[in-house]
Short mmCIF file of C-alpha atoms and ligand atoms in Angstrom, two decimals:
data_model
loop_
_atom_site.label_atom_id
_atom_site.label_comp_id
_atom_site.label_asym_id
_atom_site.label_seq_id
_atom_site.Cartn_x
_atom_site.Cartn_y
_atom_site.Cartn_z
CA MET A 1 29.66 -2.18 5.74
CA ASN A 2 28.10 -0.50 2.83
CA ILE A 3 28.30 -3.18 0.00
CA ASP A 4 26.09 -6.05 -0.16
CA ILE A 5 25.71 -8.67 -2.79
CA LEU A 6 22.70 -10.64 -4.02
CA LEU A 7 23.56 -13.59 -6.15
CA GLY A 8 21.96 -17.09 -7.43
CA LEU A 9 23.14 -20.07 -5.58
CA GLN A 10 21.63 -22.62 -8.23
CA TRP A 11 21.76 -22.44 -12.18
CA GLY A 12 20.38 -19.02 -12.51
CA ASP A 13 16.78 -17.65 -12.61
CA GLU A 14 16.33 -17.90 -8.91
CA GLY A 15 14.45 -14.89 -8.86
CA LYS A 16 17.25 -12.24 -8.51
CA GLY A 17 15.59 -9.54 -10.48
CA LYS A 18 12.33 -9.68 -8.40
CA ILE A 19 14.21 -9.35 -5.10
CA VAL A 20 16.80 -6.81 -6.12
CA ASP A 21 13.80 -4.54 -7.29
CA ALA A 22 12.18 -5.27 -3.98
CA ILE A 23 15.15 -4.31 -1.74
CA SER A 24 16.42 -1.62 -3.84
CA PRO A 25 14.67 1.04 -1.54
CA ASP A 26 17.35 0.10 1.07
CA TYR A 27 20.35 1.22 -1.25
CA ASP A 28 21.65 4.21 -3.14
CA ILE A 29 23.34 2.27 -5.90
CA ILE A 30 22.55 -1.01 -7.59
CA ALA A 31 25.12 -2.30 -9.81
CA ARG A 32 25.53 -5.43 -12.21
CA PHE A 33 29.10 -6.85 -11.95
CA GLN A 34 29.25 -9.66 -14.58
CA GLY A 35 27.29 -11.42 -17.52
CA GLY A 36 25.54 -9.63 -20.09
CA PRO A 37 22.34 -10.11 -21.91
CA ASN A 38 22.57 -13.84 -21.28
CA ALA A 39 20.64 -12.74 -18.05
CA GLY A 40 17.03 -12.20 -18.08
CA HIS A 41 15.86 -10.78 -14.82
CA SER A 42 12.18 -10.31 -14.17
CA LEU A 43 10.20 -8.29 -11.91
CA GLU A 44 6.64 -7.18 -11.56
CA PHE A 45 4.79 -4.38 -9.98
CA ASN A 46 1.32 -2.74 -10.71
CA ASN A 47 0.40 -5.76 -12.79
CA VAL A 48 3.16 -5.21 -15.07
CA LYS A 49 6.06 -7.68 -15.72
CA HIS A 50 9.50 -6.29 -16.98
CA VAL A 51 12.42 -8.40 -18.14
CA LEU A 52 15.94 -6.81 -17.76
CA HIS A 53 19.04 -8.25 -19.57
CA LEU A 54 21.68 -5.66 -19.22
CA ILE A 55 20.20 -2.87 -16.97
CA PRO A 56 20.42 -3.40 -13.20
CA SER A 57 17.06 -4.24 -11.46
CA GLY A 58 16.94 -1.05 -9.39
CA ILE A 59 16.18 0.83 -12.72
CA PHE A 60 12.44 1.37 -11.81
CA HIS A 61 13.35 3.62 -8.69
CA PRO A 62 13.89 7.10 -9.93
CA GLU A 63 16.35 8.33 -7.16
CA LYS A 64 18.73 5.53 -7.37
CA VAL A 65 22.01 5.16 -9.21
CA ASN A 66 22.28 2.13 -11.36
CA ILE A 67 25.80 0.95 -12.75
CA ILE A 68 26.71 -1.38 -15.38
CA GLY A 69 30.24 -2.37 -14.09
CA ASN A 70 33.47 -3.23 -15.84
CA GLY A 71 32.79 -7.01 -15.55
CA VAL A 72 29.67 -6.90 -17.65
CA VAL A 73 29.70 -7.39 -21.34
CA ILE A 74 27.52 -4.97 -23.40
CA ASP A 75 25.84 -5.57 -26.61
CA PRO A 76 24.74 -2.22 -27.68
CA ALA A 77 21.88 -3.72 -29.81
CA VAL A 78 20.35 -5.36 -26.89
CA PHE A 79 21.02 -2.21 -24.64
CA LYS A 80 19.05 -0.04 -27.26
CA LYS A 81 16.12 -2.48 -27.29
CA GLU A 82 16.08 -2.63 -23.59
CA ILE A 83 16.25 1.16 -22.98
CA GLU A 84 13.43 1.81 -25.59
CA ASN A 85 11.01 -0.73 -24.11
CA LEU A 86 11.57 0.16 -20.46
CA GLY A 87 9.11 2.81 -19.97
CA PRO A 88 10.88 5.90 -18.57
CA SER A 89 12.27 8.34 -21.35
CA VAL A 90 15.92 8.16 -22.53
CA GLU A 91 16.34 11.75 -20.94
CA GLU A 92 15.07 10.15 -17.64
CA LEU A 93 17.11 7.02 -17.84
CA VAL A 94 20.26 8.98 -18.61
CA LYS A 95 20.06 10.20 -15.14
CA ARG A 96 19.59 6.85 -13.62
CA LEU A 97 22.24 4.63 -15.47
CA ILE A 98 25.96 4.99 -15.76
CA ILE A 99 28.23 2.63 -17.72
CA SER A 100 31.79 1.41 -16.89
CA ALA A 101 34.24 2.54 -19.53
CA ARG A 102 35.98 -0.68 -18.95
CA ALA A 103 32.99 -2.72 -19.73
CA ASN A 104 33.78 -4.91 -22.75
CA LEU A 105 31.47 -4.76 -25.57
CA ILE A 106 29.89 -7.77 -27.36
CA LEU A 107 30.55 -7.24 -31.22
CA PRO A 108 28.20 -8.87 -33.87
CA GLY A 109 31.05 -11.22 -34.67
CA HIS A 110 30.87 -12.53 -31.24
CA ARG A 111 27.37 -13.38 -31.48
CA ILE A 112 27.98 -15.46 -35.02
CA LEU A 113 31.05 -17.18 -33.28
CA ASP A 114 29.00 -18.14 -30.26
CA ALA A 115 26.29 -19.77 -32.74
CA ALA A 116 29.15 -21.24 -34.90
CA TYR A 117 30.84 -22.78 -31.85
CA GLU A 118 27.67 -24.25 -30.73
CA HIS A 119 26.65 -25.67 -34.14
CA SER A 120 30.14 -27.40 -34.56
CA LYS A 121 29.74 -28.90 -31.11
CA GLY A 122 26.52 -30.78 -32.05
CA LEU A 123 25.17 -32.93 -29.30
CA THR A 124 27.88 -31.74 -26.80
CA LYS A 125 26.81 -28.08 -27.07
CA ILE A 126 26.54 -26.10 -24.04
CA GLY A 127 23.20 -24.56 -24.85
CA SER A 128 24.34 -21.19 -24.88
CA THR A 129 22.00 -18.39 -24.88
CA LEU A 130 23.55 -17.38 -28.10
CA LYS A 131 24.03 -13.76 -27.18
CA GLY A 132 27.97 -13.88 -27.71
CA ILE A 133 28.85 -14.15 -24.15
CA GLY A 134 31.64 -16.74 -24.56
CA PRO A 135 33.46 -15.07 -27.52
CA ALA A 136 33.29 -11.69 -25.81
CA TYR A 137 34.85 -12.78 -22.60
CA THR A 138 37.37 -14.79 -24.62
CA ASP A 139 38.34 -11.67 -26.60
CA LYS A 140 38.59 -9.68 -23.22
CA VAL A 141 40.97 -12.20 -21.63
CA ALA A 142 42.90 -12.67 -24.73
CA ARG A 143 43.50 -8.83 -24.53
CA ASN A 144 41.51 -8.21 -27.96
CA GLY A 145 38.47 -6.70 -26.64
CA LEU A 146 36.84 -3.58 -27.37
CA ARG A 147 35.55 -1.42 -24.48
CA ALA A 148 32.59 0.97 -23.75
CA GLY A 149 35.00 3.89 -23.14
CA GLU A 150 36.31 3.37 -26.77
CA ILE A 151 33.01 4.22 -28.45
CA LEU A 152 33.95 7.93 -27.92
CA ARG A 153 36.97 7.59 -29.96
CA ASN A 154 37.03 9.18 -33.37
CA ASP A 155 38.65 6.00 -34.97
CA PHE A 156 36.01 3.64 -33.38
CA ARG A 157 34.85 2.59 -36.70
CA ASP A 158 38.46 1.53 -37.69
CA LEU A 159 39.06 -0.21 -34.46
CA TYR A 160 35.54 -2.06 -35.11
CA ASN A 161 36.54 -3.20 -38.50
CA GLN A 162 39.90 -4.73 -37.29
CA HIS A 163 37.87 -6.78 -34.79
CA LEU A 164 35.50 -7.97 -37.52
CA LYS A 165 38.17 -8.82 -39.74
CA SER A 166 39.69 -11.22 -37.14
CA HIS A 167 36.37 -12.68 -36.37
CA LEU A 168 35.57 -13.32 -40.00
CA SER A 169 38.91 -14.95 -40.48
CA ILE A 170 38.08 -17.28 -37.62
CA LEU A 171 34.50 -18.05 -39.11
CA LYS A 172 36.26 -19.28 -42.40
CA ASN A 173 37.12 -22.46 -40.26
CA TYR A 174 33.47 -23.20 -39.47
CA ASP A 175 30.66 -24.54 -41.75
CA TYR A 176 28.33 -21.91 -40.65
CA ASN A 177 26.18 -19.43 -42.68
CA PHE A 178 25.26 -16.11 -41.44
CA ASP A 179 24.18 -12.46 -42.15
CA LEU A 180 25.98 -9.74 -40.40
CA ASN A 181 24.52 -6.56 -41.95
CA GLU A 182 21.12 -6.46 -40.26
CA TYR A 183 22.51 -6.96 -36.79
CA GLU A 184 25.37 -4.61 -37.46
CA ALA A 185 22.91 -1.66 -38.47
CA GLY A 186 20.94 -2.08 -35.00
CA TRP A 187 24.46 -2.58 -33.15
CA PHE A 188 25.80 0.77 -34.55
CA GLU A 189 22.52 2.36 -33.50
CA GLY A 190 23.00 1.11 -30.03
CA ILE A 191 26.37 2.81 -29.99
CA GLU A 192 24.83 6.01 -30.78
CA LEU A 193 22.38 5.55 -28.14
CA MET A 194 25.16 4.56 -25.49
CA LYS A 195 27.00 7.73 -26.18
CA LYS A 196 24.13 9.68 -24.54
CA PHE A 197 24.76 7.89 -21.30
CA ARG A 198 27.58 8.65 -18.70
CA ILE A 199 30.48 6.23 -19.68
CA THR A 200 33.20 6.74 -16.98
CA ASN A 201 35.70 5.05 -14.71
CA THR A 202 32.94 3.69 -12.33
CA GLU A 203 35.42 2.16 -9.93
CA TYR A 204 36.19 5.70 -8.81
CA LEU A 205 32.58 6.73 -8.63
CA ILE A 206 31.56 3.69 -6.63
CA ASN A 207 34.49 3.98 -4.07
CA ASP A 208 33.89 7.71 -3.64
CA LEU A 209 30.09 7.15 -3.11
CA ILE A 210 30.83 4.35 -0.55
CA SER A 211 33.44 6.59 1.40
CA ARG A 212 30.62 9.10 1.71
CA GLY A 213 28.35 6.52 3.36
CA LYS A 214 26.19 5.41 0.46
CA LYS A 215 24.93 1.91 0.14
CA LEU A 216 25.68 -0.20 -2.83
CA LEU A 217 23.78 -3.44 -3.74
CA ALA A 218 25.72 -5.74 -6.34
CA GLU A 219 23.32 -7.77 -8.43
CA GLY A 220 24.70 -11.12 -9.63
CA ALA A 221 23.65 -12.56 -12.94
CA GLN A 222 23.45 -16.48 -13.75
CA GLY A 223 24.10 -18.47 -10.71
CA THR A 224 27.01 -20.20 -8.77
CA MET A 225 26.48 -23.54 -10.58
CA LEU A 226 27.33 -21.54 -13.97
CA ASP A 227 30.43 -19.92 -12.60
CA VAL A 228 33.33 -20.39 -14.79
CA ASP A 229 35.50 -21.75 -12.28
CA PHE A 230 33.25 -23.41 -9.79
CA GLY A 231 30.16 -24.42 -11.78
CA SER A 232 29.65 -27.68 -13.96
CA TYR A 233 32.42 -26.90 -16.21
CA PRO A 234 32.28 -26.83 -19.37
CA PHE A 235 28.40 -26.36 -19.10
CA VAL A 236 28.79 -22.87 -17.38
CA THR A 237 28.89 -19.29 -18.58
CA SER A 238 32.17 -17.37 -19.06
CA SER A 239 32.14 -15.12 -16.05
CA ASN A 240 32.78 -15.46 -12.12
CA THR A 241 29.08 -15.39 -10.99
CA ILE A 242 30.19 -15.92 -7.42
CA SER A 243 30.71 -13.13 -4.73
CA ALA A 244 34.35 -12.79 -5.64
CA GLY A 245 33.14 -11.66 -8.98
CA ALA A 246 31.52 -8.49 -7.53
CA CYS A 247 35.05 -7.23 -6.49
CA THR A 248 36.67 -7.84 -9.75
CA GLY A 249 33.47 -6.70 -11.74
CA LEU A 250 32.92 -3.44 -9.81
CA GLY A 251 36.53 -2.42 -8.47
CA ILE A 252 35.63 -2.81 -4.92
CA SER A 253 37.66 -4.36 -1.83
CA PRO A 254 36.42 -7.57 -0.35
CA LYS A 255 37.01 -5.86 3.03
CA LYS A 256 34.05 -3.76 2.16
CA ILE A 257 31.45 -6.34 1.53
CA GLY A 258 28.82 -6.77 4.22
CA GLU A 259 25.93 -9.12 3.64
CA VAL A 260 25.96 -11.89 0.81
CA PHE A 261 22.31 -12.66 0.13
CA GLY A 262 22.28 -15.96 -1.45
CA ILE A 263 18.90 -16.69 -3.54
CA PHE A 264 17.68 -19.99 -4.27
CA LYS A 265 14.38 -21.46 -5.54
CA ALA A 266 12.32 -23.92 -3.22
CA TYR A 267 13.25 -26.43 -6.10
CA CYS A 268 15.90 -26.40 -8.80
CA THR A 269 15.80 -25.50 -12.44
CA ARG A 270 18.36 -25.37 -15.20
CA VAL A 271 18.27 -24.12 -18.77
CA GLY A 272 20.90 -25.32 -21.36
CA SER A 273 22.93 -28.67 -21.21
CA GLY A 274 24.95 -30.06 -18.21
CA PRO A 275 24.52 -32.26 -15.09
CA PHE A 276 21.41 -31.69 -13.07
CA PRO A 277 21.44 -34.56 -10.44
CA THR A 278 17.89 -33.94 -9.06
CA GLU A 279 16.18 -33.39 -12.49
CA LEU A 280 12.64 -34.83 -12.84
CA ASN A 281 12.05 -36.18 -16.44
CA ASN A 282 8.48 -37.10 -15.32
CA GLN A 283 4.98 -35.69 -14.32
CA THR A 284 6.42 -33.95 -11.15
CA GLY A 285 8.72 -31.97 -13.28
CA ASN A 286 6.09 -31.08 -15.66
CA ILE A 287 4.02 -29.60 -12.73
CA LEU A 288 6.77 -27.56 -11.38
CA ARG A 289 7.46 -26.22 -14.87
CA GLU A 290 3.86 -25.25 -15.52
CA LYS A 291 3.07 -23.88 -12.08
CA GLY A 292 6.32 -22.03 -11.86
CA TYR A 293 6.03 -20.95 -15.50
CA GLU A 294 9.69 -22.11 -15.89
CA PHE A 295 10.56 -20.89 -19.32
CA GLY A 296 13.68 -19.07 -19.97
CA SER A 297 13.37 -15.22 -19.70
CA THR A 298 15.87 -14.55 -22.37
CA THR A 299 15.49 -17.57 -24.91
CA GLY A 300 11.97 -18.80 -24.04
CA ARG A 301 13.31 -22.27 -23.71
CA PRO A 302 11.54 -24.73 -21.13
CA ARG A 303 13.44 -24.95 -18.01
CA ARG A 304 14.52 -28.43 -16.69
CA CYS A 305 12.98 -28.79 -13.36
CA GLY A 306 13.94 -30.89 -10.16
CA TRP A 307 14.06 -31.05 -6.32
CA LEU A 308 16.09 -28.90 -4.22
CA ASP A 309 19.70 -30.05 -4.16
CA LEU A 310 21.14 -29.49 -0.69
CA PRO A 311 24.97 -30.57 -1.61
CA ALA A 312 24.86 -27.94 -4.39
CA LEU A 313 23.21 -25.37 -2.13
CA LYS A 314 25.87 -26.06 0.61
CA TYR A 315 28.75 -25.76 -1.84
CA ALA A 316 27.35 -22.36 -3.13
CA ILE A 317 27.05 -21.18 0.24
CA MET A 318 30.69 -22.11 1.00
CA ILE A 319 32.12 -20.50 -2.26
CA ASN A 320 30.04 -17.37 -1.84
CA GLY A 321 30.42 -16.82 1.83
CA VAL A 322 26.62 -16.47 2.09
CA THR A 323 25.29 -14.69 5.23
CA GLN A 324 21.60 -14.88 4.57
CA LEU A 325 19.30 -17.13 2.48
CA PHE A 326 16.60 -15.75 0.44
CA MET A 327 14.05 -18.53 -0.72
CA THR A 328 11.73 -17.95 -3.90
CA LYS A 329 8.87 -19.81 -5.46
CA SER A 330 7.65 -21.55 -2.40
CA ASP A 331 4.11 -21.11 -3.80
CA VAL A 332 4.94 -23.14 -6.68
CA MET A 333 5.65 -26.13 -4.29
CA SER A 334 2.07 -26.02 -2.91
CA GLY A 335 0.03 -29.05 -3.72
CA PHE A 336 2.34 -32.01 -3.11
CA ASP A 337 1.60 -34.63 -0.50
CA THR A 338 5.17 -35.19 -0.05
CA ILE A 339 8.19 -33.40 -1.52
CA LYS A 340 11.75 -34.64 -1.77
CA VAL A 341 15.15 -33.00 -1.07
CA CYS A 342 18.39 -34.20 -1.98
CA ILE A 343 20.64 -34.67 1.11
CA SER A 344 23.86 -36.27 -0.56
CA TYR A 345 25.13 -37.81 -3.76
CA ARG A 346 26.23 -41.21 -4.51
CA ASN A 347 28.63 -42.52 -7.39
CA ALA A 348 28.78 -46.07 -8.39
CA GLY A 349 27.08 -46.92 -4.97
CA LYS A 350 29.73 -44.83 -2.94
CA GLU A 351 29.03 -41.78 -0.90
CA CYS A 352 30.38 -38.62 -2.90
CA PRO A 353 30.67 -35.97 -0.38
CA GLU A 354 31.87 -33.32 -2.96
CA ILE A 355 30.87 -31.81 -5.99
CA PRO A 356 32.82 -33.60 -8.66
CA PHE A 357 35.15 -31.23 -10.64
CA ASP A 358 34.36 -33.18 -13.85
CA SER A 359 30.74 -33.05 -13.87
CA LEU A 360 30.57 -36.84 -13.36
CA PRO A 361 26.86 -38.11 -13.09
CA VAL A 362 25.87 -38.61 -9.44
CA GLU A 363 22.91 -40.15 -7.91
CA PRO A 364 20.92 -38.19 -5.56
CA VAL A 365 19.93 -39.48 -2.13
CA TYR A 366 16.69 -38.07 -0.98
CA LYS A 367 14.70 -37.35 2.17
CA GLU A 368 11.05 -37.27 1.85
CA ILE A 369 9.12 -34.80 3.82
CA PRO A 370 5.48 -33.74 4.07
CA GLY A 371 4.30 -31.10 1.58
CA TRP A 372 1.67 -28.16 2.00
CA LYS A 373 -1.44 -27.55 0.03
CA GLU A 374 -2.41 -24.16 0.90
CA ASP A 375 -2.41 -21.31 -1.72
CA ILE A 376 0.20 -19.06 0.00
CA SER A 377 0.46 -16.31 -2.38
CA GLY A 378 -1.61 -13.89 -0.08
CA ILE A 379 0.37 -14.57 2.93
CA ARG A 380 2.52 -11.50 4.08
CA GLU A 381 3.58 -12.79 7.57
CA TYR A 382 6.13 -15.43 8.19
CA GLY A 383 4.17 -16.90 11.08
CA ASN A 384 1.08 -17.52 8.91
CA LEU A 385 2.96 -19.79 6.28
CA PRO A 386 1.89 -23.48 6.73
CA LEU A 387 3.49 -25.58 9.26
CA ASN A 388 5.02 -27.87 6.79
CA LEU A 389 6.49 -25.08 4.74
CA LYS A 390 8.13 -23.68 7.84
CA ASN A 391 9.30 -27.17 8.75
CA TYR A 392 10.73 -27.44 5.12
CA ILE A 393 12.43 -24.10 5.73
CA GLY A 394 13.90 -25.23 9.17
CA PHE A 395 15.24 -28.42 7.69
CA ILE A 396 17.14 -26.26 5.12
CA GLU A 397 18.25 -24.01 7.95
CA ASP A 398 19.59 -26.84 10.01
CA GLN A 399 21.30 -28.29 7.03
CA THR A 400 23.12 -25.07 5.98
CA GLY A 401 23.58 -23.32 9.33
CA LEU A 402 21.95 -20.16 7.75
CA ARG A 403 18.86 -18.44 8.41
CA VAL A 404 16.28 -18.01 5.44
CA THR A 405 15.35 -14.32 6.15
CA MET A 406 13.26 -13.74 3.08
CA VAL A 407 10.62 -16.05 1.55
CA SER A 408 9.05 -15.12 -1.82
CA VAL A 409 5.31 -16.13 -2.44
CA GLY A 410 4.75 -14.70 -6.03
CA PRO A 411 6.38 -12.91 -8.64
CA ASP A 412 5.13 -9.29 -7.62
CA ARG A 413 7.18 -6.90 -5.68
CA GLU A 414 4.57 -7.17 -2.84
CA GLU A 415 4.62 -10.87 -2.73
CA THR A 416 7.73 -10.99 -0.45
CA ILE A 417 7.86 -11.80 3.09
CA PHE A 418 10.91 -10.58 5.15
CA ARG A 419 11.52 -12.34 8.53
CA LYS A 420 12.34 -10.31 11.44
P1 GDP B 501 16.42 -14.08 -12.35
O1 GDP B 501 16.98 -14.47 -13.73
O2 GDP B 501 17.10 -14.80 -11.15
O3 GDP B 501 16.14 -12.75 -11.94
O4 GDP B 501 15.08 -14.94 -12.50
P2 GDP B 501 14.14 -14.90 -13.84
O5 GDP B 501 13.35 -13.68 -13.84
O6 GDP B 501 14.80 -15.49 -14.84
O7 GDP B 501 13.19 -16.13 -13.38
C1 GDP B 501 12.26 -16.09 -12.16
C2 GDP B 501 10.85 -16.22 -12.73
O8 GDP B 501 10.13 -16.38 -11.56
C3 GDP B 501 10.27 -14.92 -13.09
O9 GDP B 501 9.13 -15.30 -14.04
C4 GDP B 501 9.84 -14.27 -11.83
O10 GDP B 501 8.71 -13.21 -12.24
C5 GDP B 501 9.19 -15.49 -11.27
N1 GDP B 501 9.33 -15.38 -9.77
C6 GDP B 501 10.24 -14.78 -8.81
N2 GDP B 501 9.88 -15.06 -7.60
C7 GDP B 501 8.70 -15.70 -7.62
C8 GDP B 501 7.79 -16.42 -6.58
O11 GDP B 501 8.27 -16.33 -5.35
N3 GDP B 501 6.77 -17.07 -6.95
C9 GDP B 501 6.48 -17.29 -8.30
N4 GDP B 501 5.27 -17.96 -8.69
N5 GDP B 501 7.16 -16.71 -9.33
C10 GDP B 501 8.32 -15.98 -8.99
P1 IMO B 502 20.04 -15.10 -15.14
O1 IMO B 502 20.92 -13.85 -14.78
C1 IMO B 502 19.87 -19.34 -16.48
C2 IMO B 502 23.00 -20.75 -19.10
C3 IMO B 502 22.74 -21.01 -20.59
C4 IMO B 502 23.81 -22.12 -20.93
C5 IMO B 502 25.01 -21.57 -20.16
C6 IMO B 502 25.88 -20.80 -20.92
O2 IMO B 502 18.69 -14.83 -15.78
O3 IMO B 502 19.88 -16.12 -13.98
P2 IMO B 502 25.97 -18.35 -22.09
O4 IMO B 502 24.92 -17.58 -22.98
O5 IMO B 502 26.11 -17.76 -20.90
O6 IMO B 502 27.24 -18.79 -22.68
O7 IMO B 502 25.23 -19.86 -21.76
O8 IMO B 502 24.45 -20.80 -19.05
N1 IMO B 502 22.69 -19.33 -18.67
C7 IMO B 502 21.81 -19.08 -17.74
N2 IMO B 502 20.75 -19.82 -17.38
N3 IMO B 502 19.72 -17.99 -16.20
C8 IMO B 502 20.67 -17.24 -16.72
O9 IMO B 502 20.96 -15.97 -16.30
C9 IMO B 502 21.63 -17.59 -17.58
N4 IMO B 502 22.67 -17.13 -18.49
C10 IMO B 502 23.22 -18.22 -18.98
O10 IMO B 502 21.47 -21.62 -20.64
O11 IMO B 502 23.30 -23.38 -20.33
MG1 MG B 503 16.78 -15.07 -15.49
#
């Protein structure tokens, strides 16, 4: 099989960017299939950290084709900033990056609507990244979207104005002040920059390359527990973050999918509102946040931290058909005498075997296991990891029935252990 998928099994920020970059040498094409600039994918090499929002994490490998697939929503203003701060010249990046003509655009009005909706929700807000994701996908599904291919039309400005008019008329119902002009100017500059890139029917390109034996890595954004169907609705994002999303978000058949790499942190984090059964609102949570530098890559917000949640992990494995597990941030867990892992949920004293559809609060049931104290960031051989960490991994493998084939011990590309 020539198509593999790497996706998050928790609430996002599992370390997808770092690992996609690290395994990009094994692929010819790296493609994002959903989400948009709500994503913040960090990767590090040569002591420099890069954070990507829209651009696939294979972009630093000059010989690779990077694709922004049809399932992604693109904000041209963010695209421009990202391209300009990346390092390689625009002329060089034009050779490495292709955009689907079918990808929907995030318009300036979508950003304002996102903020107005959140403002009106008050305490029940979702904690959106305020990048316009929800309103852009809403317009897509309502068949009102503007798509990347359309920026080449002569009447694009008229089309834009029609959309703006409808957004402004919705905004009249909200008590929300905004200033459109400044953002709009940068947005149109972004449109001009996008025109320099190849905007095409990427589904043909991808299927053609695959039929000629090329290998594709589909890079997920967000995480399974933020999926619009299977996540903790309504505290989710607006796309299908799961493996099925790679088929609809790139135009590929499920029959062509090979490996599904499920990535998870050795603990859990979440940004934004919504249930988080293993959340630690205490000193242990603070230690994880500080040691793991758990602050949002897109918004800078502190991430909520907690112990590993096995019922959620098993659910994510089931929904995605995960074939291999990748575990990140094991180095952050060094230093505890004992660590806890949630093995089941209880609700009102009763066993709760399934993830409740209505995001009901559940009580975690923990198993306590011995921790490890060594600094593991310099270790490159699985066999050299502390015994208690290997036992922790073994416990996760027993519980999930899957092998952990990669262990990440630091943010750098090199701080990665692949198990034979
Ligand atoms: P993504 O959205 O899944 O790509 O993840 P983010 O980039 O938002 O968040 C992951 C954070 O953890 C980033 O700051 C990474 O540089 C960092 N990171 C990734 N893997 C590791 C690891 O194994 N150990 C440590 N200490 N940091 C890691
Ligand atoms: P990466 O790809 C973590 C969260 C937001 C909010 C909810 C909805 O870096 O893992 P949205 O802006 O999508 O309408 O926000 O989803 N969220 C993320 N959390 N990592 C992400 O992406 C996220 N993208 C969105 O915090 O709770
Ligand atoms: Mg992130």
